[in-house]
mmCIF file of C-alpha atoms in Angstrom:
data_model
loop_
_atom_site.group_PDB
_atom_site.id
_atom_site.type_symbol
_atom_site.label_atom_id
_atom_site.label_comp_id
_atom_site.label_asym_id
_atom_site.label_seq_id
_atom_site.Cartn_x
_atom_site.Cartn_y
_atom_site.Cartn_z
ATOM 1 C CA UNK I 1 91.433 113.623 107.660
ATOM 2 C CA UNK I 2 91.576 116.216 110.400
ATOM 3 C CA UNK I 3 92.853 113.791 113.047
ATOM 4 C CA UNK I 4 89.630 113.507 115.054
ATOM 5 C CA UNK I 5 88.145 110.035 115.400
ATOM 6 C CA UNK I 6 85.313 108.334 117.269
ATOM 7 C CA UNK I 7 86.780 107.126 120.575
ATOM 8 C CA UNK I 8 83.634 105.277 121.635
ATOM 9 C CA UNK I 9 83.452 102.521 119.059
ATOM 10 C CA UNK I 10 80.918 99.858 119.953
ATOM 11 C CA UNK I 11 78.206 98.164 117.898
ATOM 12 C CA UNK I 12 75.521 100.552 119.176
ATOM 13 C CA UNK I 13 77.381 103.438 117.500
ATOM 14 C CA UNK I 14 77.676 101.782 114.095
ATOM 15 C CA UNK I 15 75.047 101.787 111.376
ATOM 16 C CA UNK I 16 75.081 99.450 108.403
ATOM 17 C CA UNK I 17 74.042 101.606 105.448
ATOM 18 C CA UNK I 18 71.836 100.129 102.679
ATOM 19 C CA UNK I 19 74.745 100.291 100.213
ATOM 20 C CA UNK I 20 77.042 98.307 102.544
ATOM 21 C CA UNK I 21 78.997 101.230 104.007
ATOM 22 C CA UNK I 22 79.368 101.558 107.745
ATOM 23 C CA UNK I 23 78.303 104.792 109.416
ATOM 24 C CA UNK I 24 79.573 105.949 112.803
ATOM 25 C CA UNK I 25 77.343 107.954 115.128
ATOM 26 C CA UNK I 26 77.757 109.517 118.583
ATOM 27 C CA UNK I 27 80.881 111.633 118.570
ATOM 28 C CA UNK I 28 80.512 112.558 122.241
ATOM 29 C CA UNK I 29 83.929 111.041 122.940
ATOM 30 C CA UNK I 30 86.684 111.603 120.400
ATOM 31 C CA UNK I 31 90.382 110.926 120.094
ATOM 32 C CA UNK I 32 92.913 113.016 118.232
ATOM 33 C CA UNK I 33 95.934 112.214 116.109
ATOM 34 C CA UNK I 34 98.608 114.841 115.578
ATOM 35 C CA UNK I 35 99.896 115.809 112.135
ATOM 36 C CA UNK I 36 102.829 113.385 112.121
ATOM 37 C CA UNK I 37 100.627 110.517 113.339
ATOM 38 C CA UNK I 38 98.047 111.241 110.617
ATOM 39 C CA UNK I 39 100.812 111.141 108.020
ATOM 40 C CA UNK I 40 102.103 107.854 109.426
ATOM 41 C CA UNK I 41 98.647 106.234 109.492
ATOM 42 C CA UNK I 42 98.054 107.458 105.922
ATOM 43 C CA UNK I 43 101.301 105.848 104.750
ATOM 44 C CA UNK I 44 100.396 102.576 106.457
ATOM 45 C CA UNK I 45 96.881 102.606 104.983
ATOM 46 C CA UNK I 46 98.248 103.182 101.473
ATOM 47 C CA UNK I 47 100.863 100.453 101.898
ATOM 48 C CA UNK I 48 98.192 98.033 103.131
ATOM 49 C CA UNK I 49 95.913 98.911 100.211
ATOM 50 C CA UNK I 50 98.820 98.206 97.841
ATOM 51 C CA UNK I 51 99.811 94.987 99.637
ATOM 52 C CA UNK I 52 103.280 96.426 100.249
ATOM 53 C CA UNK I 53 104.400 94.341 103.230
ATOM 54 C CA UNK I 54 107.886 95.855 103.384
ATOM 55 C CA UNK I 55 106.517 99.419 103.597
ATOM 56 C CA UNK I 56 103.997 98.497 106.303
ATOM 57 C CA UNK I 57 106.637 96.734 108.406
ATOM 58 C CA UNK I 58 109.087 99.625 107.930
ATOM 59 C CA UNK I 59 106.503 102.158 109.188
ATOM 60 C CA UNK I 60 105.679 99.997 112.216
ATOM 61 C CA UNK I 61 109.409 99.580 112.905
ATOM 62 C CA UNK I 62 110.103 103.332 112.628
ATOM 63 C CA UNK I 63 107.212 104.013 114.986
ATOM 64 C CA UNK I 64 108.680 101.626 117.552
ATOM 65 C CA UNK I 65 106.010 98.915 117.453
ATOM 66 C CA UNK I 66 107.555 95.799 118.992
ATOM 67 C CA UNK I 67 105.975 92.360 119.247
ATOM 68 C CA UNK I 68 107.855 89.306 120.482
ATOM 69 C CA UNK I 69 107.419 85.636 121.181
ATOM 70 C CA UNK I 70 107.096 84.752 124.856
ATOM 71 C CA UNK I 71 110.845 84.001 124.728
ATOM 72 C CA UNK I 72 111.519 87.687 123.977
ATOM 73 C CA UNK I 73 112.653 87.053 120.385
ATOM 74 C CA UNK I 74 111.228 89.681 118.029
ATOM 75 C CA UNK I 75 108.626 88.655 115.498
ATOM 76 C CA UNK I 76 109.553 88.705 111.842
ATOM 77 C CA UNK I 77 107.998 90.852 109.133
ATOM 78 C CA UNK I 78 105.199 88.412 108.229
ATOM 79 C CA UNK I 79 103.812 88.522 111.774
ATOM 80 C CA UNK I 80 104.108 92.321 112.026
ATOM 81 C CA UNK I 81 102.370 92.704 108.671
ATOM 82 C CA UNK I 82 99.534 90.412 109.791
ATOM 83 C CA UNK I 83 99.074 92.436 112.977
ATOM 84 C CA UNK I 84 98.918 95.630 110.897
ATOM 85 C CA UNK I 85 96.230 94.129 108.660
ATOM 86 C CA UNK I 86 94.124 93.450 111.745
ATOM 87 C CA UNK I 87 94.681 97.008 112.966
ATOM 88 C CA UNK I 88 93.904 98.908 109.773
ATOM 89 C CA UNK I 89 92.648 96.644 107.017
ATOM 90 C CA UNK I 90 90.859 93.323 107.337
ATOM 91 C CA UNK I 91 90.560 89.959 109.049
ATOM 92 C CA UNK I 92 92.849 87.276 107.645
ATOM 93 C CA UNK I 93 92.733 84.005 109.569
ATOM 94 C CA UNK I 94 95.117 82.101 107.307
ATOM 95 C CA UNK I 95 98.339 80.625 108.732
ATOM 96 C CA UNK I 96 101.361 82.920 109.109
ATOM 97 C CA UNK I 97 104.877 82.216 107.860
ATOM 98 C CA UNK I 98 107.552 82.631 110.527
ATOM 99 C CA UNK I 99 111.189 81.805 111.068
ATOM 100 C CA UNK I 100 114.345 83.506 109.798
ATOM 101 C CA UNK I 101 113.529 82.725 106.168
ATOM 102 C CA UNK I 102 109.760 82.396 106.539
ATOM 103 C CA UNK I 103 110.188 78.638 106.370
ATOM 104 C CA UNK I 104 107.641 77.743 109.087
ATOM 105 C CA UNK I 105 103.906 78.118 108.902
ATOM 106 C CA UNK I 106 101.841 78.373 112.075
ATOM 107 C CA UNK I 107 98.131 78.811 112.719
ATOM 108 C CA UNK I 108 97.171 82.415 113.376
ATOM 109 C CA UNK I 109 95.714 81.614 116.798
ATOM 110 C CA UNK I 110 99.022 80.034 117.823
ATOM 111 C CA UNK I 111 100.832 83.217 116.784
ATOM 112 C CA UNK I 112 98.399 85.423 118.707
ATOM 113 C CA UNK I 113 98.574 83.235 121.813
ATOM 114 C CA UNK I 114 102.381 83.255 121.735
ATOM 115 C CA UNK I 115 102.818 87.009 121.268
ATOM 116 C CA UNK I 116 103.667 89.763 123.711
ATOM 117 C CA UNK I 117 103.370 93.300 122.441
ATOM 118 C CA UNK I 118 106.333 94.976 124.107
ATOM 119 C CA UNK I 119 105.716 98.456 122.725
ATOM 120 C CA UNK I 120 102.548 99.781 121.106
ATOM 121 C CA UNK I 121 102.651 103.392 119.871
ATOM 122 C CA UNK I 122 99.577 105.411 120.752
ATOM 123 C CA UNK I 123 98.508 105.769 117.107
ATOM 124 C CA UNK I 124 98.449 101.951 116.764
ATOM 125 C CA UNK I 125 96.346 101.621 119.900
ATOM 126 C CA UNK I 126 93.938 104.293 118.704
ATOM 127 C CA UNK I 127 93.764 102.960 115.140
ATOM 128 C CA UNK I 128 93.186 99.361 116.052
ATOM 129 C CA UNK I 129 90.399 100.210 118.452
ATOM 130 C CA UNK I 130 88.315 101.838 115.743
ATOM 131 C CA UNK I 131 89.606 99.604 112.954
ATOM 132 C CA UNK I 132 88.797 96.447 114.906
ATOM 133 C CA UNK I 133 85.245 97.584 115.490
ATOM 134 C CA UNK I 134 84.613 98.477 111.845
ATOM 135 C CA UNK I 135 86.234 95.299 110.531
ATOM 136 C CA UNK I 136 84.297 93.193 113.042
ATOM 137 C CA UNK I 137 80.917 94.823 112.405
ATOM 138 C CA UNK I 138 81.372 94.427 108.643
ATOM 139 C CA UNK I 139 82.237 90.757 109.066
ATOM 140 C CA UNK I 140 79.356 90.115 111.486
ATOM 141 C CA UNK I 141 76.968 91.725 109.003
ATOM 142 C CA UNK I 142 78.229 89.396 106.291
ATOM 143 C CA UNK I 143 79.900 92.284 104.462
ATOM 144 C CA UNK I 144 83.622 92.017 105.161
ATOM 145 C CA UNK I 145 85.500 95.148 104.183
ATOM 146 C CA UNK I 146 89.032 96.262 103.557
ATOM 147 C CA UNK I 147 89.486 99.424 105.595
ATOM 148 C CA UNK I 148 92.668 100.200 103.684
ATOM 149 C CA UNK I 149 90.787 100.229 100.378
ATOM 150 C CA UNK I 150 87.936 102.264 101.877
ATOM 151 C CA UNK I 151 90.307 104.758 103.496
ATOM 152 C CA UNK I 152 92.766 104.965 100.590
ATOM 153 C CA UNK I 153 91.256 108.204 99.133
ATOM 154 C CA UNK I 154 91.375 109.847 102.562
ATOM 155 C CA UNK I 155 94.974 108.694 103.117
ATOM 156 C CA UNK I 156 95.964 110.103 99.722
ATOM 157 C CA UNK I 157 94.341 113.410 100.644
ATOM 158 C CA UNK I 158 96.177 113.538 103.977
ATOM 159 C CA UNK I 159 99.538 112.987 102.285
ATOM 160 C CA UNK I 160 98.743 115.481 99.513
ATOM 161 C CA UNK I 161 97.874 118.120 102.121
ATOM 162 C CA UNK I 162 101.205 117.646 103.889
ATOM 163 C CA UNK I 163 101.254 118.365 107.600
ATOM 164 C CA UNK I 164 98.667 121.115 107.453
ATOM 165 C CA UNK I 165 94.993 120.201 107.285
ATOM 166 C CA UNK I 166 94.207 123.881 106.716
ATOM 167 C CA UNK I 167 94.908 123.296 103.002
ATOM 168 C CA UNK I 168 92.289 120.548 102.838
ATOM 169 C CA UNK I 169 89.960 121.391 99.972
ATOM 170 C CA UNK I 170 86.154 121.331 99.964
ATOM 171 C CA UNK I 171 86.082 118.000 98.071
ATOM 172 C CA UNK I 172 88.106 116.344 100.824
ATOM 173 C CA UNK I 173 85.808 117.725 103.502
ATOM 174 C CA UNK I 174 82.770 116.369 101.653
ATOM 175 C CA UNK I 175 84.458 112.970 101.196
ATOM 176 C CA UNK I 176 85.254 112.859 104.927
ATOM 177 C CA UNK I 177 81.676 113.751 105.814
ATOM 178 C CA UNK I 178 80.427 111.043 103.435
ATOM 179 C CA UNK I 179 82.695 108.443 105.029
ATOM 180 C CA UNK I 180 81.577 109.435 108.514
ATOM 181 C CA UNK I 181 77.888 110.179 108.074
ATOM 182 C CA UNK I 182 76.795 108.670 104.774
#
């Protein structure tokens, strides 16, 4: 909510809470997202939670995220959306539709092995580092989660506050503390 995140995500810094939530500990190393990046991540999280592929792809496009085939040809929206789900939502290992009209289906591992990320905005790099850890730990513990659904209330709060976190109310601060510390 305030743009500070745990920059040392590894399994030793994650607790599985009795109710299934994940708790992060050890904030000795943190990263920071600026106001515009927080707004962007919030929009992506809400679009992922709603399953709005077009909105997710549009935000990634506006931010300059570029992924291509080894040939240099840009990936289509289905591939970009799938990458975004890995960054900020969940693991989906199902095949991906590709081609100009989405008329080809390829295994996910083929897509990943044939992809070059040409440009990765810093907020994507930061988000996917933490997101990947949380998604992976939840899956390893047999409790797969949707980060977008879990983070939806926080994303809504970020967008409601506008660019200033100084207007964040006490309820939002409590919700953030609950998400971070249980």
